């Protein structure tokens, strides 16, 4: 029997490591983004960094998180001001004096008039007035209470500016509490002085200090250095807060601090503490300031927390920038990020970290022989799959056309059969078809003659046995970059390479780039190729290399596909040097056409994909097609991949 489920269960965020129910990181979309940037000329490393900066459709990137950080920082400074303690002391002082005047007014004695004269002679400054009233004998109970509240407030705010949570711990202060705080400060300064002098028994001194005063330190530091780190960070924030005030406000606070708890020892101990901490942690920011221009006044403790928030936000902005040497996403302080921007920001940062880690661990990048980072074959396959899928969708979307499966030149059976689909041209598998009809008739319970139904028909699966030697020549002159044809050209090469390497493995594909010179390249080289300013479109050299590739495969059907946006303006001389002329010289045109004639003698199917509307280019490629018995296509950039792949399939058939 199954035990009943308990009633006291609750739902909440998963905190014990990575969430096992979280959706997996979508590497395919990430690789598509990186691939587009790499093919557009970015290095794999910069493409990865750019992806992390942009983010993904469901994850905010580093740029968005940085924007939120600066927005949060500006909001703190725009909303608040730092004179909250001074304002509160002034309010309490005014109320105390007003209550005292009301108490003295009905008293006809000379003593009452003398006290009124004392009140009339009070200095206008808040700190000076508070000091002047230190020995005043209050008649009004409200005035006396308010004045004592001023002393308590100053003590609590001063302690809260140096020790997290101390203000709450000292809501109501007795003389014993004040004495205890003074003793703690005296012991703390003695401990820090011993640490500065390098005493050998510092660990024992720290343990004794924590035994006596540990409940006042909720951070629960493990050693004296951790204690110093905590206190120095807060003391530096307090100093930055003072730096952000006006000189008059700083002077007022310095004078008022002598009245904290009615005991000047507190201010003296805190001054000594600040000096000790500054000497032990000079690397803290003790000198900067910030401009606060809001209407919401902050007390000393709240002001220190605001300065701490600003320091957190500055550190987060630097971490999110990833602009320093050796920067990694692991450097981001996720706790600080969630504290400042909320839990969603922490989730986004974790997802970005997971994405970066998975991209590296999945083997999508590798080191080239020269030490640079490049896309791995696995990554290129993923990019090729995406590019080919886009091409297939474009081909299927052409009006009046449908997908067909060709049996190839030989159409040899591969031993398997399948049910017939509309448009199939494969031969029937007669025995399987008849068997299906017999079984269907017997299952229906009908007797008599067996009749064939279209659902009974099976066809013989065949596979292509013909081979093609394919040379894809792509123009890499500067005009391809300038006219935004660089990326479509690379995606076309990716799609064709993916199709041949997965569907027509017997075909031999050669990728050839041509600018002033032509060169056979591997797919990884072409994908990572950066555009360079170079004059010359050497179609002659490209066709020469294409012919060499075709002759290495004499048993294969020869196919040459050329993508270009310019007429030939360079040719190769016998010494291997390229000769450039614009407009094209007759020698360049002659050598290019002669290479086309050599390809035509091999029975080559030549197709030229003309990009752009240059009439001189149009006239020349038309001449090429007529000489070689080929054809010219003028697709737009979005249809380039579909045009090249579709033409390759047509030539194979």
XYZ file of C-alpha atoms in Angstrom:
653
model
C 0.000 0.000 0.000
C 1.340 3.392 -0.939
C 1.882 5.806 1.936
C -0.193 9.013 1.699
C 1.586 12.174 0.651
C 2.232 14.710 3.444
C 0.097 17.828 3.480
C 2.918 20.207 4.446
C 4.637 20.439 1.064
C 5.439 23.678 -0.734
C 6.686 24.803 -4.128
C 9.676 27.060 -4.535
C 12.815 27.736 -6.580
C 15.375 24.954 -6.854
C 18.558 25.902 -4.982
C 20.624 22.693 -4.774
C 22.745 23.081 -7.894
C 21.469 23.239 -11.509
C 17.707 22.825 -11.853
C 17.152 19.262 -13.205
C 13.858 20.352 -14.813
C 15.264 23.439 -16.515
C 15.112 23.335 -20.326
C 18.426 22.451 -21.978
C 20.563 25.184 -23.448
C 19.568 25.686 -27.099
C 22.926 25.394 -28.838
C 21.465 25.283 -32.332
C 20.108 28.831 -32.193
C 23.342 29.974 -30.556
C 25.433 28.329 -33.267
C 23.301 29.952 -35.967
C 23.978 33.358 -34.394
C 27.710 32.674 -34.095
C 27.847 31.232 -37.599
C 26.264 34.316 -39.119
C 28.781 36.555 -37.379
C 31.739 34.369 -38.373
C 30.625 34.220 -41.989
C 30.185 37.996 -41.945
C 33.863 38.318 -41.063
C 34.029 38.095 -37.262
C 36.434 35.741 -35.520
C 34.827 32.812 -33.630
C 35.961 34.315 -30.333
C 34.461 37.731 -31.075
C 31.299 36.071 -32.431
C 30.916 34.148 -29.158
C 31.474 37.328 -27.155
C 28.948 39.184 -29.310
C 26.358 36.428 -28.735
C 26.842 36.726 -24.981
C 26.477 40.503 -25.262
C 23.260 40.257 -27.331
C 21.754 37.336 -25.475
C 19.135 34.971 -26.880
C 15.361 35.327 -27.404
C 14.685 34.013 -23.881
C 17.813 35.222 -22.066
C 18.938 38.800 -21.535
C 22.507 39.393 -22.727
C 25.364 41.157 -20.984
C 24.486 44.459 -22.661
C 20.934 44.349 -21.301
C 22.134 43.411 -17.808
C 24.663 46.251 -17.959
C 21.911 48.671 -18.985
C 19.868 47.595 -15.958
C 22.896 48.051 -13.700
C 23.424 51.640 -14.845
C 19.699 52.323 -14.655
C 19.646 51.067 -11.050
C 22.697 53.197 -10.216
C 21.132 56.335 -11.680
C 17.880 55.599 -9.845
C 19.663 55.503 -6.453
C 21.359 58.836 -7.057
C 18.269 60.430 -8.582
C 15.962 59.408 -5.731
C 17.985 60.020 -2.550
C 19.935 62.638 -0.626
C 22.397 62.089 2.215
C 21.327 64.628 4.858
C 18.627 62.484 6.479
C 20.351 62.345 9.878
C 20.978 66.090 9.895
C 17.336 66.756 8.988
C 16.044 64.417 11.689
C 18.311 65.969 14.332
C 17.127 69.453 13.287
C 13.477 68.369 13.525
C 13.960 66.832 16.977
C 15.858 69.935 18.132
C 13.180 72.329 16.893
C 10.440 70.255 18.560
C 12.421 70.151 21.818
C 12.988 73.916 21.854
C 9.338 74.621 20.955
C 8.090 72.305 23.728
C 10.448 73.995 26.194
C 9.189 77.437 25.222
C 5.581 76.340 25.746
C 6.476 74.995 29.200
C 8.290 78.202 30.208
C 5.686 80.678 28.921
C 3.172 80.485 31.817
C 5.935 80.580 34.471
C 6.357 84.213 35.719
C 9.664 83.533 37.497
C 12.990 85.129 36.655
C 14.417 81.644 36.162
C 11.925 81.014 33.358
C 12.869 84.294 31.695
C 16.562 83.397 31.998
C 15.962 80.056 30.354
C 14.021 81.697 27.550
C 16.998 83.994 27.027
C 19.231 80.915 26.786
C 16.972 79.474 24.106
C 16.899 82.784 22.239
C 20.715 82.877 22.224
C 21.117 79.398 20.708
C 23.366 79.355 17.588
C 21.626 78.891 14.259
C 23.719 75.854 13.386
C 22.272 72.481 14.365
C 25.483 71.007 15.770
C 26.359 74.171 17.732
C 22.846 74.357 19.200
C 22.949 70.691 20.257
C 26.342 71.268 21.908
C 25.084 74.409 23.641
C 22.177 72.471 25.177
C 24.381 69.672 26.518
C 24.169 71.017 30.097
C 20.754 72.645 29.832
C 18.232 71.665 32.540
C 15.009 70.951 30.701
C 11.668 71.972 32.139
C 9.618 70.212 29.451
C 9.557 66.438 29.534
C 8.987 66.414 25.756
C 12.022 68.630 25.243
C 14.160 66.422 27.481
C 13.004 63.249 25.669
C 13.665 64.766 22.257
C 17.140 65.856 23.253
C 17.939 62.367 24.567
C 16.535 60.971 21.326
C 19.009 63.161 19.409
C 21.908 61.644 21.347
C 20.605 58.098 20.851
C 19.947 58.720 17.154
C 23.464 60.037 16.589
C 25.010 57.057 18.364
C 22.851 54.543 16.533
C 23.492 56.144 13.133
C 27.250 56.335 13.699
C 27.380 52.671 14.696
C 25.064 51.655 11.864
C 27.380 53.393 9.398
C 30.270 51.150 10.533
C 28.563 47.902 11.644
C 25.790 46.135 9.737
C 22.650 45.714 11.886
C 24.008 47.589 14.917
C 21.229 50.198 14.790
C 18.537 47.555 15.213
C 20.485 45.915 18.024
C 20.557 49.223 19.933
C 16.954 50.394 19.506
C 16.771 51.302 23.193
C 20.143 52.147 24.730
C 20.978 52.051 28.366
C 24.206 53.263 29.983
C 25.219 49.604 30.212
C 24.697 49.152 26.443
C 26.745 52.248 25.667
C 29.530 51.029 27.930
C 29.454 47.632 26.240
C 29.775 49.242 22.793
C 32.679 51.385 23.926
C 34.396 48.305 25.350
C 33.853 46.420 22.083
C 35.365 49.301 20.101
C 38.338 49.492 22.463
C 38.933 45.726 22.116
C 38.499 45.898 18.352
C 41.035 48.693 17.962
C 43.472 46.755 20.155
C 42.986 43.666 17.950
C 43.545 45.639 14.744
C 46.629 47.314 16.214
C 48.029 43.888 17.089
C 47.315 42.679 13.544
C 49.104 45.722 12.087
C 52.132 45.045 14.301
C 52.215 41.364 13.282
C 51.702 39.786 16.717
C 52.169 36.018 16.571
C 49.165 35.246 18.800
C 46.688 37.106 16.572
C 44.495 34.017 16.080
C 44.086 33.590 19.844
C 43.309 37.305 20.211
C 40.692 37.070 17.451
C 39.069 34.022 19.050
C 38.863 35.810 22.395
C 37.398 38.922 20.740
C 34.693 36.888 18.999
C 33.924 35.032 22.227
C 33.249 38.335 23.960
C 31.594 40.321 21.140
C 30.691 37.858 18.388
C 26.915 38.435 18.656
C 27.477 41.993 17.384
C 28.927 40.671 14.101
C 26.216 38.833 12.094
C 28.729 38.237 9.271
C 30.436 35.675 11.554
C 33.964 36.183 10.169
C 36.254 33.137 10.312
C 39.499 34.983 11.007
C 40.849 38.444 11.662
C 41.515 39.181 7.980
C 37.922 38.387 7.060
C 36.771 40.662 9.878
C 39.008 43.449 8.562
C 37.689 42.975 5.028
C 34.074 43.365 6.199
C 34.759 46.390 8.398
C 37.054 48.124 5.874
C 34.512 47.823 3.060
C 31.843 49.459 5.234
C 34.180 52.109 6.642
C 35.303 53.026 3.111
C 31.646 53.324 2.063
C 31.069 55.627 5.066
C 34.021 57.763 3.999
C 32.720 57.933 0.416
C 29.375 59.047 1.810
C 31.083 61.861 3.740
C 33.031 62.779 0.602
C 29.682 63.119 -1.203
C 28.382 65.677 1.291
C 29.097 69.368 1.315
C 31.854 70.750 3.548
C 29.229 72.334 5.830
C 27.385 69.032 6.233
C 30.613 67.190 7.061
C 31.486 69.799 9.689
C 28.016 69.529 11.246
C 28.272 65.726 11.490
C 31.776 65.870 12.950
C 30.574 68.219 15.695
C 27.344 66.297 16.303
C 29.201 62.982 16.613
C 30.689 64.259 19.885
C 27.156 64.171 21.339
C 26.496 60.529 20.356
C 25.019 58.770 23.409
C 26.199 61.802 25.381
C 29.647 60.222 25.418
C 32.479 61.636 23.250
C 34.385 58.351 23.533
C 32.270 56.776 20.768
C 33.363 59.320 18.153
C 36.986 58.988 19.269
C 36.894 55.191 19.076
C 35.310 55.272 15.614
C 37.935 57.733 14.404
C 40.675 55.394 15.633
C 38.898 52.445 13.992
C 38.798 54.251 10.642
C 42.520 55.043 10.866
C 43.372 51.401 11.665
C 41.234 50.076 8.818
C 42.641 52.574 6.322
C 46.158 51.461 7.240
C 45.304 47.751 6.970
C 43.285 48.061 3.739
C 44.687 50.990 1.736
C 43.397 49.406 -1.480
C 39.777 50.153 -0.577
C 38.165 53.163 -2.242
C 38.482 55.867 0.421
C 38.506 58.908 -1.868
C 35.692 58.789 -4.430
C 32.280 60.397 -4.101
C 28.878 60.390 -5.765
C 26.295 63.037 -6.503
C 22.865 62.529 -4.930
C 20.141 64.859 -6.141
C 16.859 63.303 -4.970
C 14.269 64.270 -2.377
C 14.297 61.129 -0.186
C 16.654 61.770 2.762
C 18.862 58.920 3.983
C 20.322 58.493 7.439
C 23.982 57.670 7.953
C 23.420 53.910 7.944
C 21.108 54.084 4.948
C 23.589 56.356 3.186
C 26.379 53.837 3.707
C 24.141 51.115 2.294
C 23.469 53.330 -0.733
C 27.214 53.857 -1.218
C 27.733 50.082 -0.854
C 25.053 49.504 -3.493
C 26.804 51.934 -5.828
C 30.101 50.097 -5.275
C 28.361 46.763 -5.982
C 26.859 48.187 -9.161
C 30.209 49.585 -10.323
C 31.835 46.181 -9.762
C 28.989 44.433 -11.603
C 29.308 46.828 -14.536
C 32.994 45.939 -14.817
C 32.295 42.209 -14.513
C 29.543 42.368 -17.136
C 31.769 44.328 -19.504
C 34.172 41.332 -19.729
C 36.724 43.809 -21.072
C 39.638 43.037 -18.766
C 42.313 40.358 -19.452
C 41.205 36.824 -18.617
C 37.561 37.830 -18.141
C 35.042 34.989 -17.835
C 31.356 34.874 -16.974
C 32.238 33.005 -13.781
C 33.615 36.324 -12.507
C 30.114 37.784 -12.189
C 28.991 38.021 -8.559
C 25.581 36.367 -8.913
C 24.546 37.147 -5.336
C 25.264 40.845 -5.834
C 23.503 40.775 -9.209
C 20.355 39.260 -7.700
C 20.537 41.609 -4.732
C 20.659 44.661 -7.008
C 18.535 43.600 -10.000
C 16.386 40.737 -8.715
C 16.281 36.987 -9.243
C 15.546 37.165 -12.986
C 18.892 38.843 -13.625
C 20.676 36.037 -11.784
C 18.814 33.453 -13.877
C 19.854 35.222 -17.097
C 23.504 35.399 -16.006
C 23.501 31.690 -15.106
C 21.996 30.802 -18.488
C 24.648 32.821 -20.290
C 27.337 31.041 -18.278
C 25.814 27.659 -19.133
C 25.630 28.646 -22.799
C 29.290 29.685 -22.881
C 30.346 26.521 -21.049
C 28.289 24.214 -23.279
C 29.580 25.837 -26.469
C 33.143 25.224 -25.310
C 32.568 21.728 -23.876
C 30.508 20.456 -26.836
C 33.540 20.759 -29.095
C 32.104 23.506 -31.273
C 35.413 25.392 -31.259
C 38.945 24.177 -31.865
C 42.424 25.608 -32.095
C 43.843 26.203 -35.556
C 47.534 25.422 -36.203
C 48.338 29.118 -35.746
C 46.730 29.091 -32.294
C 43.567 31.001 -33.209
C 40.086 29.799 -32.313
C 37.968 28.452 -35.174
C 34.738 26.544 -35.698
C 35.101 22.776 -35.429
C 33.769 20.331 -38.064
C 30.883 19.602 -35.695
C 29.946 23.283 -35.639
C 30.254 23.534 -39.415
C 27.897 20.566 -39.800
C 25.341 22.310 -37.595
C 25.619 25.482 -39.631
C 25.359 23.457 -42.822
C 22.201 21.725 -41.605
C 20.576 25.068 -40.892
C 21.646 26.556 -44.225
C 20.432 23.499 -46.140
C 17.107 23.512 -44.279
C 16.578 27.130 -45.341
C 17.382 26.220 -48.932
C 14.989 23.250 -48.892
C 12.181 25.456 -47.578
C 12.876 27.946 -50.351
C 12.845 25.200 -52.987
C 9.574 23.782 -51.701
C 8.030 27.218 -51.671
C 8.488 27.755 -55.392
C 5.142 28.037 -57.124
C 3.995 24.985 -59.120
C 6.849 22.773 -57.933
C 6.970 19.867 -55.528
C 9.712 17.768 -54.020
C 10.742 14.830 -56.171
C 13.082 11.954 -55.543
C 15.230 10.950 -58.507
C 16.608 7.470 -58.908
C 19.780 8.699 -60.528
C 21.414 7.433 -63.692
C 21.532 3.832 -62.638
C 18.718 3.777 -60.063
C 19.978 0.575 -58.489
C 17.778 -1.005 -55.762
C 19.161 -0.814 -52.255
C 17.147 -3.843 -50.987
C 14.342 -1.977 -49.229
C 10.807 -1.002 -50.180
C 8.284 1.562 -48.988
C 4.673 2.540 -49.631
C 4.098 4.534 -52.785
C 3.676 8.314 -52.438
C 2.284 10.673 -55.017
C 5.051 11.677 -57.396
C 7.243 8.602 -56.892
C 8.978 7.353 -60.057
C 10.597 4.214 -58.621
C 9.525 0.782 -59.960
C 6.870 -1.224 -58.114
C 7.865 -3.962 -55.697
C 5.410 -6.420 -57.288
C 5.606 -9.269 -54.748
C 5.164 -6.881 -51.803
C 2.287 -5.104 -53.541
C 0.402 -8.372 -54.260
C 1.050 -9.630 -50.712
C -0.410 -6.442 -49.279
C -3.512 -6.816 -51.452
C -4.026 -10.453 -50.387
C -3.632 -9.658 -46.685
C -5.980 -6.691 -46.925
C -8.647 -8.774 -48.719
C -8.373 -11.640 -46.193
C -8.572 -9.241 -43.230
C -11.732 -7.645 -44.605
C -13.542 -11.034 -44.736
C -14.394 -10.765 -48.424
C -14.109 -13.841 -50.609
C -13.485 -13.969 -54.296
C -10.926 -12.217 -56.495
C -8.189 -10.082 -54.985
C -8.287 -6.471 -56.139
C -5.425 -4.024 -55.896
C -5.857 -0.756 -54.038
C -3.554 2.235 -54.158
C -2.755 1.645 -50.467
C -1.269 -1.762 -51.372
C 1.393 -0.390 -53.699
C 5.009 -0.474 -52.557
C 7.957 0.791 -54.582
C 11.570 -0.300 -54.662
C 13.958 2.083 -52.930
C 16.823 3.038 -55.212
C 19.958 5.010 -54.613
C 22.042 7.238 -56.809
C 25.001 5.497 -58.348
C 26.037 8.290 -60.695
C 28.884 10.556 -59.585
C 29.408 14.232 -60.164
C 32.553 16.302 -59.887
C 31.379 19.722 -58.725
C 33.388 22.953 -58.589
C 31.695 25.819 -56.779
C 33.546 29.034 -57.665
C 32.634 31.992 -55.465
C 33.669 35.590 -56.044
C 35.519 37.042 -53.009
C 36.355 40.454 -54.459
C 35.686 43.531 -52.301
C 32.427 44.337 -54.100
C 30.897 41.162 -52.593
C 31.539 42.582 -49.119
C 30.554 46.112 -50.056
C 27.187 45.051 -51.509
C 26.276 42.731 -48.577
C 26.704 39.591 -50.712
C 29.370 38.049 -48.465
C 27.106 36.232 -46.027
C 24.628 34.821 -48.626
C 27.613 33.516 -50.619
C 28.978 31.637 -47.602
C 25.574 30.253 -46.616
C 25.173 28.973 -50.170
C 28.504 27.142 -49.963
C 27.505 25.689 -46.575
C 24.190 24.409 -47.900
C 25.739 22.806 -50.992
C 28.544 21.236 -48.969
C 26.027 19.829 -46.460
C 23.838 18.385 -49.207
C 26.705 16.672 -50.992
C 28.379 15.380 -47.825
C 25.154 13.825 -46.497
C 23.033 12.931 -49.541
C 25.496 12.551 -52.426
C 28.630 11.288 -50.713
C 30.130 9.924 -53.929
C 30.202 13.376 -55.491
C 33.486 15.285 -55.362
C 33.028 18.931 -54.355
C 35.747 21.560 -54.680
C 35.260 25.036 -53.228
C 37.202 27.727 -55.091
C 37.459 31.383 -54.128
C 38.560 34.029 -56.592
C 39.518 37.669 -56.163
C 42.726 38.829 -57.825
C 43.853 35.206 -57.456
C 41.857 32.017 -57.119
C 42.483 29.240 -54.597
C 40.862 25.957 -53.573
C 39.723 26.174 -49.933
C 38.274 23.924 -47.279
C 34.843 24.760 -45.908
C 36.247 25.999 -42.586
C 38.556 28.395 -44.433
C 35.708 29.779 -46.517
C 33.392 30.201 -43.511
C 36.054 32.077 -41.563
C 37.319 34.083 -44.545
C 37.440 37.821 -43.867
C 36.728 40.326 -46.583
C 39.768 42.245 -47.783
C 40.029 45.211 -50.104
C 41.565 43.788 -53.262
C 41.100 44.780 -56.889
C 40.495 42.044 -59.411
C 37.969 39.355 -60.337
C 40.062 36.511 -61.715
C 37.453 34.202 -63.234
C 40.172 32.809 -65.533
C 42.175 31.433 -62.578
C 38.993 30.046 -60.946
C 37.931 28.193 -64.104
C 41.475 26.885 -64.527
C 41.382 25.353 -61.026
C 37.866 24.025 -61.670
C 39.103 22.266 -64.814
C 41.928 20.616 -62.879
C 39.434 19.331 -60.324
C 37.153 17.910 -63.029
C 40.034 16.146 -64.793
C 40.944 14.383 -61.547
C 37.537 12.692 -61.717
C 37.156 11.571 -65.348
C 34.382 9.069 -64.485
C 32.159 11.757 -62.908
C 29.652 14.102 -64.439
C 31.403 17.555 -64.566
C 29.517 20.470 -63.017
C 30.808 24.032 -62.529
C 28.778 26.568 -60.548
C 30.079 30.148 -60.519
C 28.769 32.914 -58.225
C 29.996 36.396 -59.168
C 28.965 40.046 -59.130
C 31.592 41.440 -61.507
C 33.004 40.922 -64.960
C 36.514 39.424 -65.131
C 39.155 42.094 -64.562
C 42.198 39.866 -63.968
C 43.822 36.821 -65.506
C 46.792 34.592 -64.702
C 49.996 34.949 -66.693
C 52.286 31.936 -67.406
C 54.667 33.053 -64.650
C 51.856 32.705 -62.099
C 51.327 36.439 -61.604
C 47.887 38.020 -61.929
C 47.412 40.828 -64.423
C 44.722 43.378 -63.498
C 42.960 45.768 -65.893
C 39.790 47.808 -65.636
C 37.880 47.957 -67.872
C 38.758 44.323 -68.714
C 41.476 44.016 -71.297
C 40.881 41.883 -74.410
C 43.586 39.506 -73.146
C 41.702 38.925 -69.895
C 38.469 38.213 -71.762
C 40.208 35.940 -74.253
C 41.964 33.840 -71.587
C 38.727 33.514 -69.580
C 36.745 32.396 -72.651
C 39.446 29.947 -73.666
C 39.158 28.281 -70.259
C 35.397 28.085 -70.713
C 35.957 26.332 -74.066
C 38.195 23.745 -72.364
C 35.480 23.034 -69.835
C 32.910 22.677 -72.619
C 35.067 19.983 -74.264
C 34.797 17.981 -71.043
C 31.010 18.099 -71.285
C 30.798 20.413 -68.310
C 27.470 21.782 -67.184
C 28.367 25.431 -66.472
C 25.954 27.646 -64.592
C 26.699 31.272 -63.735
C 24.814 32.991 -60.911
C 24.905 36.709 -61.620
C 24.502 39.033 -58.627
C 23.627 42.635 -59.327
C 22.432 44.488 -62.423
C 25.701 45.484 -64.087
C 24.926 45.371 -67.845
C 28.570 44.660 -68.779
C 28.555 41.676 -66.426
C 25.227 40.511 -67.855
C 26.572 40.610 -71.409
C 29.716 38.712 -70.486
C 28.054 35.890 -68.536
C 25.541 35.448 -71.364
C 28.514 34.947 -73.668
C 29.984 32.382 -71.267
C 26.731 30.442 -71.210
C 26.461 30.385 -74.984
C 30.075 29.219 -75.399
C 29.687 26.422 -72.843
C 26.100 25.450 -73.527
C 25.299 26.441 -69.959
C 22.883 28.885 -68.446
C 22.777 32.124 -66.459
C 20.633 32.698 -63.380
C 20.099 36.048 -61.659
C 18.676 35.255 -58.215
C 18.195 37.789 -55.470
C 20.358 37.353 -52.363
C 17.645 35.520 -50.427
C 17.226 33.042 -53.247
C 20.914 32.475 -54.039
C 21.241 29.276 -52.011
C 18.070 27.771 -53.476
C 19.183 28.691 -56.995
C 22.625 27.063 -56.642
C 21.377 23.902 -54.900
C 18.441 23.583 -57.292
C 20.720 23.935 -60.311
C 23.126 21.338 -58.902
C 20.252 18.858 -58.504
C 18.992 19.614 -62.025
C 22.451 18.993 -63.513
C 22.748 15.670 -61.679
C 19.458 14.530 -63.139
